C-alpha angles and dihedrals in degrees: 000000000000090000086053091053095044095053092040092055090044094051093051093043090051085050095052093040095054089041087063092047096043092048099249091119133049094022116128132205123253089233090060092047089056092058126092108256093245090065097047115103124243088250095058094037087059096042090050092044095055095037090051091084112047087193091056092049095048092045088053088048092050090052088054097048094045094045089047093054090048090061091059088071126067096212092053098035093104091052096049091045093053093050092048097042087063098045091043093046089052092046091051091054092045091050093049098040093046102040099247111177120289095245092049090047094047093050091050089052094048091049093047089048090049092051090052090051092056088048092052097082088057098047097114093049094050093049088050090051102043095034103033121179111257131196118253113287117263114248093041128239099336093058087047093056092046093058091049085053092051088051092049093049090049091056094046096047094049095045093046094048096048092048090052091047089051100043106025117020092038094041138058103157123221130186084244101060111129141054121312124192113203107232101173133016122195120231088034095210093066091061095095093060096050133072120269093216133022125206120199096191113221096195094048108057111231092358115140122183118199118200119203131213088253089061091254116146121207128181121227144156128265136182130194131201104195095186096054095029092236130150136182138174131201132195099257131048107246099342088062110195121173119017115250096185145345126196150097134290139210121204128194116168106298094347120094126184118191118190107190146143109250119205116247086005111061136216111355139171121206122195110197139172120204157150109278121206104233 
């Protein structure tokens, strides 16, 4: 029975490995590439991500092929099963979390279960290898407690620091955070010189990204005074540089009006509709 499982898993992993090398996996449709990232399904995002780097895709394929061939030799079955269990466990999580089709997810689960089945007879050896018994710590109980204190401090420090980065360093919320599409420009003849969409980024404090009619995205700096309803933008994010515009805004629900002086353009009123970050 074990030999059947070994050769069965090897066959399927060889199939998946060569599929990546020969281009029948990790390829993406042009129609999917044309969609905004927010509209792409988890499956195609995953497919595009792994296929973006040919080197990585071929590396993953090589691991699957080598692991599969190791399963065909009794002496190297344990090594092959260890390699493939790590790979298949990761693939199962990706398939489930990113909504890969049911048949692919089921195949990954079966193959992962089969590699665990091949590892099962070696469970005691693996536990002894990865969790070896050690002698009592030098320095006694006090030294052991101090090491636990260090571990706790490491966890608290890294957790606290990354929380601060995500919620305070990276963010300085404003009422305008969100995506705003320009629906009207006054005077209308200034419209070609202005962005068609403005992104006031919630997850990057003071970053504004302007999208032009030609589909070009440019990062800039912005600041908002919610008390006086003032807004200004500068050329370079954080370092500021030359001013782009300076003016006032009115916000009513998902409608935003900006009345500002744009450098090189003049006095302009932009009426926008958008999706605010609450």
